[in-house]
XYZ file of C-alpha atoms in Angstrom:
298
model
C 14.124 34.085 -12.468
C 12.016 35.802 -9.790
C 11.300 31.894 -8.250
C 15.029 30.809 -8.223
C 16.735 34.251 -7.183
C 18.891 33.786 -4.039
C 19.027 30.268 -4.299
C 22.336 30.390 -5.100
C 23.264 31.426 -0.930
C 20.535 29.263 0.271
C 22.089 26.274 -1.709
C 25.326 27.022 -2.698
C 25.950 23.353 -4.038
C 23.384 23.882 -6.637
C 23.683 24.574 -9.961
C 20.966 26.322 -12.369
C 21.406 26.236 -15.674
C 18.979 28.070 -17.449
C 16.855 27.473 -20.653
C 14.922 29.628 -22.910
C 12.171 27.692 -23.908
C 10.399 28.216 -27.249
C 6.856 28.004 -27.863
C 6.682 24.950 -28.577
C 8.507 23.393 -25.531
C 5.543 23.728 -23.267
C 3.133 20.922 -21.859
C 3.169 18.060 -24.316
C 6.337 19.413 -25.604
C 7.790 19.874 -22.787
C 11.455 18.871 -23.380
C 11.988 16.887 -20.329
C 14.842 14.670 -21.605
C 16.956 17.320 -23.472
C 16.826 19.628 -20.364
C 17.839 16.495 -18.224
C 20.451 15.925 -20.540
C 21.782 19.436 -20.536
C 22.232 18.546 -16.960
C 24.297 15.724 -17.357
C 26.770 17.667 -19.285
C 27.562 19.822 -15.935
C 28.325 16.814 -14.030
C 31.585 17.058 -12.504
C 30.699 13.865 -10.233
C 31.951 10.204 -10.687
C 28.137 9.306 -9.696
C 24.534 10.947 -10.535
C 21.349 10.378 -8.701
C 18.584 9.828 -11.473
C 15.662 11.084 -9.624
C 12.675 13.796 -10.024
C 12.522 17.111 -8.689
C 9.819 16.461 -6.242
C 11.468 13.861 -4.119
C 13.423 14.807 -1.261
C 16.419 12.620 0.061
C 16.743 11.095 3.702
C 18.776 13.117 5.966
C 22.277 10.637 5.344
C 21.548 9.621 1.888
C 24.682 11.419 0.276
C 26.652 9.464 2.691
C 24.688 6.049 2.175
C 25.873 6.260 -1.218
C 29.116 7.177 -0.613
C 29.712 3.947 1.792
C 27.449 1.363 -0.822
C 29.746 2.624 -3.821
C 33.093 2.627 -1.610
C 32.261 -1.067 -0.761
C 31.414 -2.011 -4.439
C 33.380 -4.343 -6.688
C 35.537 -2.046 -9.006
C 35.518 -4.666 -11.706
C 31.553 -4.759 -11.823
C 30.603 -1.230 -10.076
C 30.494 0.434 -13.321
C 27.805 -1.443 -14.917
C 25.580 -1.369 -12.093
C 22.760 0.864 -11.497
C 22.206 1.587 -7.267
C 18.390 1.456 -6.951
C 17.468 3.940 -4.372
C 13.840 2.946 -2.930
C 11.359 5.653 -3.821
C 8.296 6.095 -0.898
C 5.198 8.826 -0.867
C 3.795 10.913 1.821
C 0.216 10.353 2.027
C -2.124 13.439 2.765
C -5.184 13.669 4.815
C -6.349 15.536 1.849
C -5.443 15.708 -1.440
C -3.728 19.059 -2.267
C -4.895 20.908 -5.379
C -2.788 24.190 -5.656
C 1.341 24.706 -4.730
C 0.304 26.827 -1.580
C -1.797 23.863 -0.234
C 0.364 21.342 -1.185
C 3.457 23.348 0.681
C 1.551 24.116 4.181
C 1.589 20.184 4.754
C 5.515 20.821 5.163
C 5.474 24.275 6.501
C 3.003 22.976 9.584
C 4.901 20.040 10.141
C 8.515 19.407 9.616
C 8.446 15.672 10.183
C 5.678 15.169 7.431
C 8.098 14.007 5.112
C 10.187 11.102 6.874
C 14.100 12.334 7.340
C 15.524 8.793 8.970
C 15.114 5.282 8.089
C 13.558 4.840 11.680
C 11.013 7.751 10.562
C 9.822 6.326 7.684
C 9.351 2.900 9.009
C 6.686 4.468 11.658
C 5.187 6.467 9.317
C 4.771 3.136 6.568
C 3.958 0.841 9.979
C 2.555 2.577 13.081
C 1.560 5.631 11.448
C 0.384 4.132 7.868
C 1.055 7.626 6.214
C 3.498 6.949 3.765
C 3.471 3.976 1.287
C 5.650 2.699 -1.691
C 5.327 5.502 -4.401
C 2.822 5.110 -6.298
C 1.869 1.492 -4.963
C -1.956 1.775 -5.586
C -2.258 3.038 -8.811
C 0.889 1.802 -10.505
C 2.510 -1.156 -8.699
C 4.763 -2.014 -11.059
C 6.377 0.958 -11.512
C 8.652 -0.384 -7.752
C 7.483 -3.169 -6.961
C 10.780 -4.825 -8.149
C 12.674 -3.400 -5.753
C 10.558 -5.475 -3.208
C 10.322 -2.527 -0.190
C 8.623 -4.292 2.010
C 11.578 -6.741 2.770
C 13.773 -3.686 2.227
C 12.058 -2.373 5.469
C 13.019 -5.283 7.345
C 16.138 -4.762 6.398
C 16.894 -7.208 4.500
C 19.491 -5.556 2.451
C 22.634 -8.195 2.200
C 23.372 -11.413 0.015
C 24.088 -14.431 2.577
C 27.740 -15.401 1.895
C 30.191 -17.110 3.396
C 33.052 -14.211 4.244
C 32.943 -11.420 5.973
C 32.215 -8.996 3.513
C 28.958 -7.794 2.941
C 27.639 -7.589 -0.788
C 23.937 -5.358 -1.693
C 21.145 -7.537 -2.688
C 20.727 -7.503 -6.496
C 17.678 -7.808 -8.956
C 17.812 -10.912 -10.335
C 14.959 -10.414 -12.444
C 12.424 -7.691 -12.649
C 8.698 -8.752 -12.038
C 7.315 -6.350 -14.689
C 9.104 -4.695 -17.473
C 7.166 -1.222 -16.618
C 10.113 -1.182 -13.297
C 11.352 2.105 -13.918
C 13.231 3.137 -9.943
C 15.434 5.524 -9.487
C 19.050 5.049 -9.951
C 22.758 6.033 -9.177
C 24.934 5.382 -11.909
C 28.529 5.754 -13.003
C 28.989 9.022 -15.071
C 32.580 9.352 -15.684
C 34.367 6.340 -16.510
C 36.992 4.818 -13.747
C 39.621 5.193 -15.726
C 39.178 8.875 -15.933
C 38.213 9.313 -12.679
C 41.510 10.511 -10.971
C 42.335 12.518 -13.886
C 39.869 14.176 -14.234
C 36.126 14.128 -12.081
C 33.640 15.544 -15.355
C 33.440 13.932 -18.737
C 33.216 17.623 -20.244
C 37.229 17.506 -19.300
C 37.849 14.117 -20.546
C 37.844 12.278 -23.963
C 36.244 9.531 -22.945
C 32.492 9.295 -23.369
C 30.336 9.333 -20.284
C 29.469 5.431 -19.038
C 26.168 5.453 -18.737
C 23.499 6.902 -21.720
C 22.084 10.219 -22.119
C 18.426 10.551 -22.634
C 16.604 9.812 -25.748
C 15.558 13.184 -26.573
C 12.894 11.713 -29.079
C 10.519 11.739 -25.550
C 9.260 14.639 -24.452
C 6.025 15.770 -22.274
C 4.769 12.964 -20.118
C 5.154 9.796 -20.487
C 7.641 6.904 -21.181
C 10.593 9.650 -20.716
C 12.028 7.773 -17.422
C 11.403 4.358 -18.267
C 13.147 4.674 -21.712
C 16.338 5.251 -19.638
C 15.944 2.133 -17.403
C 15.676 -0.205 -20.324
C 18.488 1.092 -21.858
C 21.076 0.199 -18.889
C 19.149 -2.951 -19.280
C 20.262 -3.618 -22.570
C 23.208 -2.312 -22.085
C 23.982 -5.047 -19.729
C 23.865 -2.962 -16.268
C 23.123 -4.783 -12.914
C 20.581 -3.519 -10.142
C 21.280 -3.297 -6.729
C 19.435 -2.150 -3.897
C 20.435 0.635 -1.302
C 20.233 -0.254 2.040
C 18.980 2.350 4.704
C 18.679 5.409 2.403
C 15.686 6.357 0.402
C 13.849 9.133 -1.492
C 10.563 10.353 -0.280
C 7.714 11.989 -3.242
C 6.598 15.579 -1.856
C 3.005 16.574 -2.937
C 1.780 18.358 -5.785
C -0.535 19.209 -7.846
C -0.859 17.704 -10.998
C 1.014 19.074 -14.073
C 0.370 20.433 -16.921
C 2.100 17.790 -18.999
C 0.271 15.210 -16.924
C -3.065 17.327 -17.738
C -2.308 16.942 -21.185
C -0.879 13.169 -21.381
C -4.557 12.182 -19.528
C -6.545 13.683 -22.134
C -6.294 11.273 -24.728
C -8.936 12.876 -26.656
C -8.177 16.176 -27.580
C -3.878 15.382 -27.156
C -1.618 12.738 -29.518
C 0.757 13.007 -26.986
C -0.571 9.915 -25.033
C -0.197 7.757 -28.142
C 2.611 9.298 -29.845
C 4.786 8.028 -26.994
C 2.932 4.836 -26.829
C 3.845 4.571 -30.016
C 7.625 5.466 -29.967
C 8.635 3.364 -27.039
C 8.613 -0.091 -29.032
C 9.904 1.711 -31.414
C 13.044 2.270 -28.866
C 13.078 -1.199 -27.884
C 13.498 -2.460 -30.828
C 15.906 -0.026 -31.892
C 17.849 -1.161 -28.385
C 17.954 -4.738 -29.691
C 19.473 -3.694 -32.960
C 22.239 -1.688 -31.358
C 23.425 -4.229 -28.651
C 21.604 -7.588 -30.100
C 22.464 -8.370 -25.847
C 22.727 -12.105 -24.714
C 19.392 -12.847 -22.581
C 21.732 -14.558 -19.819
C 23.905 -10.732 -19.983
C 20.851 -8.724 -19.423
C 18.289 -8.773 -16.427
C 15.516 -10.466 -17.495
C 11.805 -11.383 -16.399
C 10.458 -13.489 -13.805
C 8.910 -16.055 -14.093
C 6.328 -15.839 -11.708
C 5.358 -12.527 -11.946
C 2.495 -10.355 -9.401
C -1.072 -10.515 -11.117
C-alpha cells in the first residue's frame, strides 16, 4: 500500500483493486490472468485496452480510439479486435534496477515518444525506438506490419468517401500476440447499461484462461481465442503504445531457468492443450477465422 498511496488524487480515473496474495501466488505462480480478470469485472466501459502495465499511451490515444470505434461498422465492430501498434524505447544502456531504469524518464521527458510525429524521429532520424521487441522476438508484431503503419498507410482503397482501417488478412506467424481494444459490454446493452456487472448479458469478448499463470503463454492464449472465436483485426491509425524500461522480473527470472523451474514447460505444455480445447468448443470454419499466410517471414 505504501507504493500506491495517493494515487488515488494523482489519478483520479484509476481504479485499484487490491489482492491478497497467498504464498503460492508469487513468481511462477504468479496469477497474472485471474488478477487481469478481476479487472475486467470492474469495467464499466463499452471498450478495454488489453495492454501491459509498462507501456505508456501516446498523448491522444484515448481519443484515437474514440474516433476509429465511432467510425466502425456497428454490424461487424463487435467482433473485431483494434490492434494498437506496440513500439520500445531503446536505452544507451541497459537498466538493471527500478531507480536506473526511471532516471531515463526523470532526465528527459521526451524519452518516451508522446506524438505520432515524435515517434517517427525517434524510429527514423533518431533510431532510438524500434518495434517492441523486433530483435529478439519478431513475430510477436510483426503482423501488424509497422513499418508501413509509419508511412501511414492506415486506410483500405475504396471507392466512396468513407474511410475503412486496414485489416489483417492473415497473420504471418501464429506467435502474433498485439495488443488489442475490444468490445466488453455487448451493444445491445450498451445504452442500458455501460458495465456487464449491471447487465445479464455476458461480456462479448473472453475472460482469461486462468489455467496460465507466471510467465509465459498468458497473453497469447487470449489472442487465439478471439481468433477462434471468429474476431477480425484492425489496425489503429496514428495512436500507439510505447514499452517503458525495466528490469527483468521475477517471473521472467524464473520462466528462463528451465533447469531448476517446470514453469517453462508446464505452459509449453498447456497451450496446445488450449488450442485444441478452442477447436472443440467452436469447431470454427477456416474461411470465418483469420488464418495464416502463405508466404510467411523466415
Amino acid at each position: 500500500w505504501k507504493n500506491i498511496a495517493g494515487w488515488s488524487t494523482v489519478c483520479p480515473q484509476m481504479k485499484i483493486i487490491p489482492h491478497a496474495a497467498s504464498k503460492n501466488e508469487k513468481d511462477e505462480y504468479y496469477p497474472v490472468n485471474m488478477l487481469r480478470n478481476i479487472a475486467l469485472d470492474a469495467v464499466t466501459t463499452s471498450h478495454v485496452l488489453v495492454v501491459d502495465v509498462d507501456f505508456i499511451p501516446s498523448m491522444d490515444l484515448h481519443e484515437t480510439i474514440q474516433m476509429a470505434l465511432d467510425k466502425s461498422d456497428t454490424a461487424t465492430e463487435e467482433r473485431n479486435a483494434l490492434v494498437v501498434p506496440a513500439f520500445e524505447r531503446i536505452t544507451p544502456e541497459p537498466c538493471v534496477t527500478k531507480e536506473d531504469c526511471a532516471a531515463y524518464l526523470q532526465q528527459n521527458s521526451s524519452f518516451i515518444p508522446h506524438s505520432f510525429d515524435d515517434l517517427k524521429k525517434c524510429i527514423i532520424k533518431d533510431k532510438s525506438c524500434d518495434v517492441f521487441q523486433r530483435t529478439i522476438n519478431w513475430e510477436g508484431h510483426y503482423s501488424t506490419h509497422s513499418d508501413s503503419w509509419l508511412k501511414q498507410d492506415w486506410y483500405k482503397e475504396t471507392d466512396g468517401d468513407q474511410k475503412q482501417l486496414k485489416s489483417i488478412d492473415c497473420f504471418d506467424s501464429l506467435r502474433y500476440e498485439p495488443y488489442v481494444v475490444i468490445r466488453w459490454c455487448p451493444i445491445s446493452d450498451a445504452k442500458s447499461s455501460p458495465s456487464p456487472l449491471l447487465s445479464k448479458t455476458k461480456p462479448v469478448a473472453p475472460y482469461y484462461d486462468e489455467r496460465f499463470h507466471g510467465y509465459g503463454k498468458n497473453k497469447i492464449q487470449m489472442v487465439s481465442h478471439l481468433r477462434y472465436m471468429g474476431y477480425t483485426f484492425s489496425i489503429l491509425p496514428k495512436g500507439f503504445i510505447v514499452h517503458n524500461p525495466h528490469p527483468e522480473s521475477n517471473a521472467k527470472e524464473v520462466w528462463n531457468n528451465v533447469k531448476d523451474n517446470p514453469l517453462h514447460h508446464e505452459m509449453d505444455k498447456l497451450y496446445p492443450q488450449f488450442l485444441g480445447e478452442l477447436v472443440e468448443k467452436y469447431r470454427v470454419s477456416t474461411k470465418r477465422m483469420v488464418g495464416l499466410c502463405k508466404q510467411r517471414k523466415k
